[in-house]
Coordinates of C-alpha atoms in Angstrom, one line a residue:
Chain H
M1 CA -33.8 141.8 48.0
I2 CA -37.6 141.7 47.8
G3 CA -37.5 144.6 45.3
R4 CA -35.1 142.6 43.1
A5 CA -37.3 139.5 43.2
T6 CA -40.5 141.5 42.4
L7 CA -38.7 143.3 39.6
A8 CA -37.5 140.0 38.1
V9 CA -41.0 138.4 38.4
A10 CA -42.5 141.5 36.8
M11 CA -40.1 141.2 34.0
L12 CA -40.9 137.5 33.6
L13 CA -44.6 138.3 33.5
G14 CA -44.1 141.0 31.0
F15 CA -45.4 143.9 33.0
G16 CA -44.6 147.2 31.4
T17 CA -43.9 145.6 28.0
D18 CA -46.8 144.0 26.4
I19 CA -49.7 143.4 28.7
V20 CA -52.1 141.2 26.8
L21 CA -55.6 140.9 28.2
A22 CA -57.1 137.4 28.3
T23 CA -59.9 136.7 25.9
D24 CA -63.4 136.4 27.1
A25 CA -63.5 132.7 26.3
K26 CA -63.4 130.5 29.5
R27 CA -60.7 127.9 29.2
S28 CA -60.4 124.9 31.5
G29 CA -56.9 124.1 32.8
Y30 CA -57.4 121.0 30.6
D31 CA -57.1 123.2 27.5
D32 CA -53.8 124.6 28.6
A33 CA -52.3 121.2 29.5
S34 CA -50.0 119.2 27.2
A35 CA -51.5 116.5 24.9
E36 CA -49.9 113.8 27.2
T37 CA -51.5 115.3 30.3
R38 CA -54.9 115.5 28.6
A39 CA -54.6 111.9 27.4
M40 CA -54.0 110.8 31.0
Q41 CA -57.2 112.5 32.0
D42 CA -59.2 111.2 29.0
D43 CA -58.6 107.5 29.8
D44 CA -60.2 106.4 33.1
A45 CA -58.0 103.3 33.0
A46 CA -54.8 105.4 32.8
N47 CA -55.9 108.3 35.1
P48 CA -54.3 107.6 38.5
A49 CA -57.0 109.6 40.2
F50 CA -59.3 106.6 39.7
L51 CA -57.3 104.8 42.4
W52 CA -58.8 107.4 44.8
V53 CA -62.2 107.2 43.1
A54 CA -62.2 103.4 43.7
Q55 CA -61.5 104.1 47.4
G56 CA -64.3 106.6 47.5
E57 CA -66.7 104.2 45.9
S58 CA -66.0 101.6 48.5
L59 CA -66.3 104.1 51.4
W60 CA -69.7 105.2 50.0
S61 CA -71.2 101.9 51.1
T62 CA -69.1 101.4 54.3
P63 CA -71.0 102.0 57.5
A64 CA -69.4 104.5 59.9
G65 CA -70.1 105.8 63.4
P66 CA -72.5 104.6 66.0
S67 CA -75.4 105.0 63.5
A68 CA -73.7 102.2 61.5
R69 CA -75.0 104.0 58.5
S70 CA -73.1 104.5 55.2
C71 CA -73.6 107.2 52.7
A72 CA -75.6 104.7 50.7
S73 CA -78.0 104.0 53.6
C74 CA -79.5 107.4 53.0
H75 CA -78.4 108.4 49.5
Q76 CA -78.6 105.0 47.8
D77 CA -76.9 104.8 44.4
A78 CA -74.5 107.8 44.1
R79 CA -74.6 107.5 40.4
I80 CA -78.2 108.8 40.6
S81 CA -78.5 110.7 43.9
M82 CA -75.2 112.6 43.5
R83 CA -75.6 113.6 39.9
G84 CA -75.1 117.3 39.5
V85 CA -74.3 117.9 43.2
A86 CA -70.6 118.8 42.6
A87 CA -71.6 121.3 39.9
R88 CA -73.6 123.3 42.4
H89 CA -71.0 123.5 45.2
P90 CA -70.0 125.5 47.1
K91 CA -73.6 126.1 48.1
F92 CA -75.2 128.2 50.8
D93 CA -75.9 126.4 54.0
P94 CA -78.8 128.1 55.9
T95 CA -77.8 126.6 59.2
L96 CA -74.2 127.7 59.0
G97 CA -75.1 131.0 57.4
R98 CA -72.3 130.6 54.8
P99 CA -71.4 128.7 51.7
I100 CA -70.1 125.2 52.1
S101 CA -67.8 123.2 49.8
L102 CA -68.5 119.7 48.7
E103 CA -65.7 118.3 51.0
A104 CA -67.1 120.2 53.9
R105 CA -70.6 118.9 53.1
I106 CA -69.4 115.3 53.1
Q107 CA -67.6 115.9 56.5
Q108 CA -70.9 117.5 57.8
C109 CA -72.8 114.4 56.8
R110 CA -70.2 112.2 58.5
T111 CA -70.0 114.0 61.8
E112 CA -73.7 115.0 62.1
R113 CA -75.7 112.3 60.5
Q114 CA -73.4 109.3 60.8
G115 CA -72.0 110.4 64.1
A116 CA -68.5 109.4 63.0
P117 CA -65.3 111.4 63.4
A118 CA -64.4 113.7 60.5
L119 CA -62.1 112.2 58.0
P120 CA -58.5 113.5 58.2
P121 CA -58.3 116.7 56.0
E122 CA -56.5 116.2 52.7
G123 CA -56.3 112.4 53.4
D124 CA -57.0 109.7 50.9
S125 CA -60.5 109.0 52.3
I126 CA -62.0 112.5 52.0
L127 CA -60.2 113.0 48.7
G128 CA -61.6 109.7 47.4
L129 CA -65.1 110.3 48.6
T130 CA -65.2 113.8 47.2
A131 CA -63.8 112.6 43.9
Y132 CA -66.3 109.8 43.7
V133 CA -69.2 112.2 44.4
G134 CA -67.6 114.7 42.0
L135 CA -67.3 112.1 39.2
Q136 CA -71.1 111.8 39.2
S137 CA -71.3 115.4 37.8
R138 CA -68.6 114.9 35.2
G139 CA -69.5 116.6 31.9
M140 CA -72.2 118.8 33.5
P141 CA -71.7 122.5 33.4
M142 CA -70.6 124.2 36.7
A143 CA -73.7 126.0 38.0
V144 CA -72.9 127.7 41.3
A145 CA -75.8 129.9 42.5
D146 CA -75.3 133.6 43.0
D147 CA -78.6 134.2 44.8
P148 CA -78.8 136.9 47.5
P149 CA -77.6 134.8 50.5
V150 CA -74.2 134.1 48.8
R151 CA -73.7 137.6 47.3
P152 CA -71.6 139.0 50.2
F153 CA -69.4 135.9 50.1
L154 CA -69.0 136.2 46.4
D155 CA -68.1 139.9 46.6
A156 CA -65.6 139.1 49.4
G157 CA -64.1 136.3 47.2
Q158 CA -63.7 138.7 44.2
R159 CA -62.1 141.3 46.4
L160 CA -59.6 138.7 47.6
F161 CA -58.9 137.5 44.1
E162 CA -58.0 141.1 43.1
T163 CA -56.0 141.9 46.2
R164 CA -52.2 141.9 46.0
M165 CA -50.7 139.6 48.5
G166 CA -47.4 138.3 49.8
Q167 CA -43.8 139.4 49.5
L168 CA -44.1 139.3 45.7
N169 CA -47.2 141.6 46.0
L170 CA -49.2 139.7 43.4
S171 CA -53.0 139.2 43.1
C172 CA -54.7 136.2 41.7
A173 CA -56.2 138.4 39.0
Q174 CA -52.8 139.7 37.8
C175 CA -51.8 136.3 36.6
H176 CA -55.0 134.3 36.1
D177 CA -57.1 137.1 34.5
R178 CA -54.8 139.5 32.8
L179 CA -51.9 137.1 31.9
A180 CA -53.7 133.8 31.5
G181 CA -52.5 132.0 28.4
Q182 CA -49.0 133.5 28.6
R183 CA -46.1 131.6 30.0
L184 CA -44.4 131.6 33.4
A185 CA -41.1 129.7 33.2
G186 CA -42.1 126.4 31.5
S187 CA -45.8 126.6 32.2
T188 CA -48.8 128.2 30.6
I189 CA -50.6 130.4 33.0
P190 CA -54.1 128.9 33.3
Q191 CA -57.3 130.8 34.0
A192 CA -57.5 129.1 37.4
H193 CA -60.9 127.4 37.2
P194 CA -61.6 124.8 39.9
N195 CA -63.7 122.6 37.7
G196 CA -61.7 119.4 38.1
Y197 CA -61.1 119.1 41.9
P198 CA -60.2 117.0 43.7
L199 CA -57.6 116.3 41.0
Y200 CA -54.3 114.4 40.4
R201 CA -51.4 116.8 40.0
L202 CA -48.2 115.5 38.5
E203 CA -46.3 118.0 40.6
W204 CA -47.8 116.5 43.8
Q205 CA -47.5 112.9 42.5
G206 CA -50.9 112.5 44.0
M207 CA -54.4 113.7 44.6
G208 CA -55.2 117.1 46.2
S209 CA -58.0 119.5 47.0
L210 CA -58.6 123.0 45.8
Y211 CA -57.4 124.1 49.2
R212 CA -54.1 122.5 48.6
R213 CA -53.8 124.4 45.3
L214 CA -54.7 127.7 47.0
R215 CA -52.1 127.1 49.7
N216 CA -49.6 126.4 46.9
C217 CA -50.5 129.7 45.2
L218 CA -50.2 131.7 48.4
T219 CA -46.9 130.3 49.4
G220 CA -45.8 130.9 45.8
V221 CA -46.4 134.6 46.1
R222 CA -44.8 134.3 49.6
A223 CA -48.0 135.1 51.4
E224 CA -49.1 133.4 54.7
P225 CA -51.6 130.8 53.5
F226 CA -55.2 131.2 54.9
P227 CA -56.1 128.4 57.3
P228 CA -58.5 125.7 55.8
D229 CA -62.2 126.6 56.3
S230 CA -61.2 130.2 57.1
P231 CA -63.7 132.9 55.8
E232 CA -61.1 133.8 53.2
V233 CA -60.9 130.2 51.8
V234 CA -64.7 129.9 51.9
A235 CA -65.1 133.2 49.9
L236 CA -62.3 132.6 47.5
S237 CA -63.4 129.0 46.7
L238 CA -66.9 130.2 46.1
Y239 CA -65.8 133.0 43.8
L240 CA -63.5 130.7 41.8
A241 CA -66.3 128.1 41.4
W242 CA -68.8 130.8 40.4
R243 CA -66.3 132.3 38.0
A244 CA -66.0 128.8 36.3
N245 CA -69.8 128.6 35.8
G246 CA -70.5 127.0 32.4
L247 CA -67.3 125.0 32.2
K248 CA -67.8 121.3 32.4
V249 CA -67.0 119.4 35.6
E250 CA -63.9 117.3 34.9
T251 CA -63.5 115.6 38.3
P252 CA -61.2 113.8 38.7
A253 CA -59.0 115.9 36.5
V254 CA -55.2 115.6 35.8
R255 CA -53.0 118.6 35.8
P256 CA -49.2 119.1 35.5
Chain Z
M1 CA -22.1 148.4 53.9
T2 CA -23.8 145.6 55.8
A3 CA -23.8 142.0 54.7
S4 CA -27.5 142.1 54.1
T5 CA -27.1 144.4 51.2
T6 CA -24.6 142.3 49.4
P7 CA -26.2 140.7 46.3
L8 CA -26.5 137.0 46.5
P9 CA -24.4 135.1 43.9
L10 CA -27.5 133.4 42.4
A11 CA -28.4 133.3 38.8
R12 CA -31.5 135.4 38.2
R13 CA -33.5 132.5 36.7
R14 CA -32.7 130.3 39.6
F15 CA -33.4 133.1 42.1
V16 CA -36.8 133.8 40.6
L17 CA -37.9 130.2 40.5
T18 CA -36.8 129.7 44.1
A19 CA -38.7 132.8 45.1
L20 CA -41.8 131.4 43.4
A21 CA -41.5 128.0 44.9
G22 CA -42.9 127.2 48.4
T23 CA -40.4 124.6 49.2
T24 CA -37.8 122.9 47.1
L25 CA -36.8 119.3 47.3
P26 CA -33.3 119.0 45.9
T27 CA -32.2 115.6 44.8
L28 CA -29.5 113.7 46.6
G29 CA -27.0 112.3 44.1
A30 CA -25.3 113.5 41.0
R31 CA -26.9 112.6 37.6
A32 CA -25.9 109.6 35.4
N33 CA -24.0 110.2 32.1
P34 CA -24.0 108.7 28.6
R35 CA -20.9 106.5 29.5
Q36 CA -22.7 104.8 32.3
V37 CA -25.6 104.0 30.0
A38 CA -23.1 102.7 27.4
D39 CA -21.6 100.4 30.1
L40 CA -25.0 99.2 31.1
I41 CA -25.9 98.4 27.5
R42 CA -22.6 96.5 27.0
A43 CA -23.3 94.5 30.1
V44 CA -26.6 93.3 28.4
T45 CA -25.3 92.9 24.9
G46 CA -21.8 91.6 25.5
A47 CA -19.9 91.7 22.1
T48 CA -23.1 91.7 20.0
P49 CA -23.5 95.0 18.1
V50 CA -26.7 97.0 18.7
Q51 CA -28.7 97.9 15.6
T52 CA -31.1 100.8 15.2
G53 CA -34.6 99.9 14.1
K54 CA -37.4 97.5 15.0
V55 CA -37.8 99.4 18.3
T56 CA -40.0 102.6 18.5
L57 CA -39.6 104.6 21.7
D58 CA -42.5 107.0 21.9
L59 CA -41.9 110.0 24.3
P60 CA -42.9 113.6 24.1
V61 CA -40.0 115.8 22.9
L62 CA -41.1 118.6 25.3
V63 CA -42.0 117.4 28.7
E64 CA -44.4 119.4 30.8
N65 CA -43.6 117.7 34.1
G66 CA -40.8 115.3 34.7
N67 CA -42.6 113.4 37.5
A68 CA -44.7 111.4 35.1
V69 CA -43.8 111.2 31.4
A70 CA -45.9 108.9 29.3
M71 CA -43.7 106.4 27.4
T72 CA -44.7 103.7 24.9
I73 CA -42.3 101.2 23.5
T74 CA -43.3 99.1 20.5
I75 CA -41.1 96.4 19.0
D76 CA -41.8 95.5 15.4
A77 CA -41.5 91.8 15.8
P78 CA -44.0 88.9 16.4
A79 CA -45.1 88.1 19.9
G80 CA -42.8 85.5 21.3
S81 CA -39.8 86.7 19.3
V82 CA -38.8 89.3 21.8
R83 CA -36.9 88.2 24.9
A84 CA -36.3 91.3 26.9
L85 CA -36.6 95.1 27.0
H86 CA -34.4 97.6 28.8
V87 CA -34.9 101.3 29.3
F88 CA -32.1 103.7 30.4
A89 CA -32.2 107.5 31.1
D90 CA -28.7 109.1 31.0
G91 CA -29.7 112.3 32.9
N92 CA -31.4 110.7 35.9
P93 CA -29.6 110.2 39.2
L94 CA -29.9 106.5 38.4
P95 CA -29.8 105.5 34.8
E96 CA -31.8 102.3 34.9
V97 CA -35.6 102.7 34.4
L98 CA -37.0 99.3 33.6
R99 CA -36.0 95.8 32.7
L100 CA -38.7 93.5 31.3
R101 CA -38.9 89.9 30.1
F102 CA -41.8 88.9 27.8
G103 CA -43.4 85.5 28.6
P104 CA -45.3 83.0 26.5
A105 CA -48.7 84.6 27.3
S106 CA -47.5 88.0 26.0
G107 CA -49.9 89.2 23.3
A108 CA -47.5 91.8 21.6
P109 CA -44.1 93.2 22.4
R110 CA -45.5 96.6 23.4
L111 CA -45.5 98.4 26.7
S112 CA -46.7 101.8 28.0
T113 CA -45.8 103.3 31.4
R114 CA -45.0 106.6 33.0
I115 CA -41.4 107.5 34.0
R116 CA -39.6 110.2 36.0
L117 CA -37.1 112.3 34.1
A118 CA -35.0 114.6 36.3
D119 CA -33.7 116.8 33.5
S120 CA -33.4 117.2 29.8
Q121 CA -31.7 114.1 28.5
T122 CA -31.6 111.1 26.2
V123 CA -33.7 108.0 26.9
T124 CA -32.7 104.6 25.3
A125 CA -35.0 101.6 24.8
L126 CA -33.0 98.4 24.0
A127 CA -34.7 95.2 22.9
E128 CA -33.2 91.7 22.9
L129 CA -34.7 89.3 20.3
A130 CA -34.9 85.6 20.5
D131 CA -32.5 85.3 17.6
G132 CA -29.9 87.0 19.7
T133 CA -29.9 90.4 18.0
F134 CA -30.2 93.7 19.8
W135 CA -32.2 96.7 18.6
Q136 CA -32.6 100.2 20.0
D137 CA -34.3 103.6 19.7
R138 CA -33.3 106.8 21.4
V139 CA -35.2 110.0 22.2
E140 CA -33.6 113.2 23.2
L141 CA -36.1 115.3 25.1
L142 CA -36.4 118.6 26.9
V143 CA -37.8 118.8 30.4
T144 CA -39.2 122.2 31.2
L145 CA -39.2 123.7 34.7
A146 CA -42.5 124.2 36.4
A147 CA -43.0 127.7 37.7
C148 CA -45.2 127.0 40.8
L149 CA -43.8 124.2 42.9
E150 CA -45.2 123.2 46.2
Chain M
M1 CA -53.2 96.2 51.0
V2 CA -52.2 98.5 48.2
R3 CA -55.1 99.5 45.9
V4 CA -54.7 98.0 42.5
L5 CA -56.9 98.6 39.4
I6 CA -56.7 96.0 36.6
N7 CA -58.5 97.0 33.5
A8 CA -58.9 94.1 31.2
P9 CA -61.7 92.7 29.0
K10 CA -63.9 90.1 30.9
Q11 CA -64.3 88.1 27.7
V12 CA -61.7 87.5 25.0
R13 CA -61.2 85.3 22.0
A14 CA -58.7 82.5 22.0
G15 CA -55.4 83.5 20.4
Q16 CA -56.5 87.1 20.0
A17 CA -54.2 89.6 21.8
F18 CA -55.9 92.1 24.2
E19 CA -54.6 95.1 26.1
V20 CA -54.4 95.3 29.9
K21 CA -54.1 98.5 31.8
L22 CA -52.8 98.4 35.4
L23 CA -52.7 101.2 38.1
I24 CA -51.1 100.6 41.5
N25 CA -51.5 103.0 44.4
H26 CA -47.9 103.4 45.5
P27 CA -45.7 106.5 46.2
M28 CA -42.6 104.9 44.5
E29 CA -40.4 107.0 46.8
S30 CA -37.2 107.2 44.8
G31 CA -34.7 107.6 47.6
Q32 CA -33.4 110.6 45.8
R33 CA -35.4 113.3 47.7
R34 CA -34.9 115.3 50.9
D35 CA -37.7 116.3 53.2
T36 CA -38.3 120.0 54.2
F37 CA -35.7 119.5 57.0
G38 CA -33.0 118.3 54.6
Q39 CA -33.2 114.7 55.7
A40 CA -33.0 112.0 53.0
I41 CA -36.3 110.3 52.4
P42 CA -35.6 106.5 52.3
R43 CA -36.3 104.6 49.1
E44 CA -39.6 102.7 49.1
I45 CA -40.6 101.3 45.7
I46 CA -42.2 98.3 44.1
H47 CA -39.1 96.7 42.5
S48 CA -40.5 93.6 40.9
I49 CA -43.8 92.8 39.2
T50 CA -45.0 89.7 37.4
C51 CA -48.1 89.1 35.3
T52 CA -49.4 85.7 34.5
L53 CA -52.5 84.5 32.6
G54 CA -53.7 81.0 33.4
G55 CA -50.4 80.3 35.1
Q56 CA -48.4 81.3 32.0
E57 CA -46.1 84.4 32.2
V58 CA -47.1 87.5 30.3
F59 CA -44.1 89.5 31.6
Q60 CA -41.7 89.9 34.5
A61 CA -40.3 93.3 35.1
D62 CA -37.8 94.9 37.4
L63 CA -38.8 98.5 38.2
F64 CA -36.3 101.2 39.3
P65 CA -37.0 104.5 41.1
A66 CA -37.5 106.2 37.7
I67 CA -41.0 104.6 37.5
S68 CA -43.5 107.3 38.4
A69 CA -45.6 107.3 41.6
N70 CA -48.8 105.3 41.3
P71 CA -47.3 103.1 38.6
F72 CA -49.2 102.7 35.3
L73 CA -48.4 99.7 33.0
A74 CA -50.3 98.9 29.8
F75 CA -49.4 95.7 28.0
W76 CA -50.8 93.0 25.8
A77 CA -51.7 89.4 26.7
V78 CA -53.1 86.4 24.8
A79 CA -55.1 83.5 26.1
T80 CA -55.8 80.1 24.8
Q81 CA -58.2 79.1 27.5
S82 CA -60.1 80.8 30.4
G83 CA -58.1 81.7 33.5
D84 CA -57.0 84.3 35.9
L85 CA -54.9 87.3 35.0
T86 CA -52.7 87.7 38.0
I87 CA -50.5 90.6 39.0
R88 CA -47.9 89.9 41.7
F89 CA -45.5 92.6 43.0
T90 CA -42.9 93.0 45.7
D91 CA -41.8 96.2 47.4
D92 CA -38.6 97.2 49.2
Q93 CA -39.9 96.0 52.5
G94 CA -40.3 92.5 51.0
T95 CA -44.1 92.6 51.0
T96 CA -45.6 90.7 48.1
Q97 CA -49.2 91.3 47.0
T98 CA -51.3 89.4 44.5
D99 CA -54.4 90.6 42.6
S100 CA -56.4 88.8 40.0
V101 CA -59.2 89.2 37.5
A102 CA -60.9 86.4 35.7
I103 CA -60.6 86.3 31.9
A104 CA -63.1 84.1 30.0
V105 CA -62.2 82.8 26.5
V106 CA -65.4 82.7 24.5

């Protein structure tokens, strides 16, 4: 059974026939999307992700927790203070001793500085706030640091990216490095750059985080998804973001 | 031979896609058909013949994801001279998509929206003009299957 | 309250048509899907929407489950005098919501 499935997938991916190596040029998922999907992202008045951005913008100045402080109480105008922040995340957090994603950074602010409960994971509030903060870096090149403290995490992420997983026994790299640009069923295989998260996916009919996408990929190859904030997710998210360095931040992007 | 080694009677394509998908959300009902759309059009037009022209239905011929397909309808007629607009999709579970009446503050008989298309099919846009004539445009399109579903 | 974004020019010229883009945060659950346990998910859509400008109707539309989640509508309006552009919609539970933006004729 599994052998049959693997064989069929291998045939579909073209293994053993004509393996074409991806070019060196980095391509955003935007470049591989249809003209209609790109148009949806290009017009802020048509991009449904802006419904979440609007929610994030209003949360930015809404007081929370016993401190009765809002994000704006400390960071003032996000359009100035948050510029470039998303392009540099995940970023090493010396206190935690590990890299931290933008979502996790916002949650940290909420629980530790505002004294408020964390926002529900993958909920509209955290997606909206992250998208609003991410928007302030739109158009800036991804610039994730690879200095000594993050090195071990980066290496771990790369190892995971190249490790075969799940019942289909596929690694991220097999599809998204070696076969990027080719087609799997009706879709072009993208290079898997996370430069637009959180983003609006037509498949989801809603907004989602990079973690949701990773969970999709893992269940897709029939692997047990790593829990959110697990060392694997931290390492893989960091590696993916670093691998996208130089691509422009597109948050909030639209993908099929 | 045990039951577990018997090959499943699934088409390879379907099998592969199911294997790649995390969960599948099958739809409930059967799909509509061109006759149902013809009946719905007749219910709007009565005995008046439907002409081709004046209406431009703009839809991609190849659809990347059927959950949100950008659609624009333009009627080549002055604002105020178009009474109503109807859109039908003959391959959806329910063929009706949209029914719209233009009012006196309408600036142009033009509309863009995003629609769901369950499968490859024909979409019809039908306009009713104030002079009692009916005009339509049709687009036959292909909805491709996404490989990695949630 | 459902989040609504109305994108329209603040100032327009009398008699000159202008475009309005509308986004509504709504799942438009079609009633055609099953959940992961095989149970039918009940239909929950916005089925009716009206737009007026200064009290005059721009359009009235009946929406069906084929309208995508988070509905997007772009349309053209024309004003003769300053007034509110008002969007009013009703969902399957019978809830009606109204949102407005001011349009000034200059």
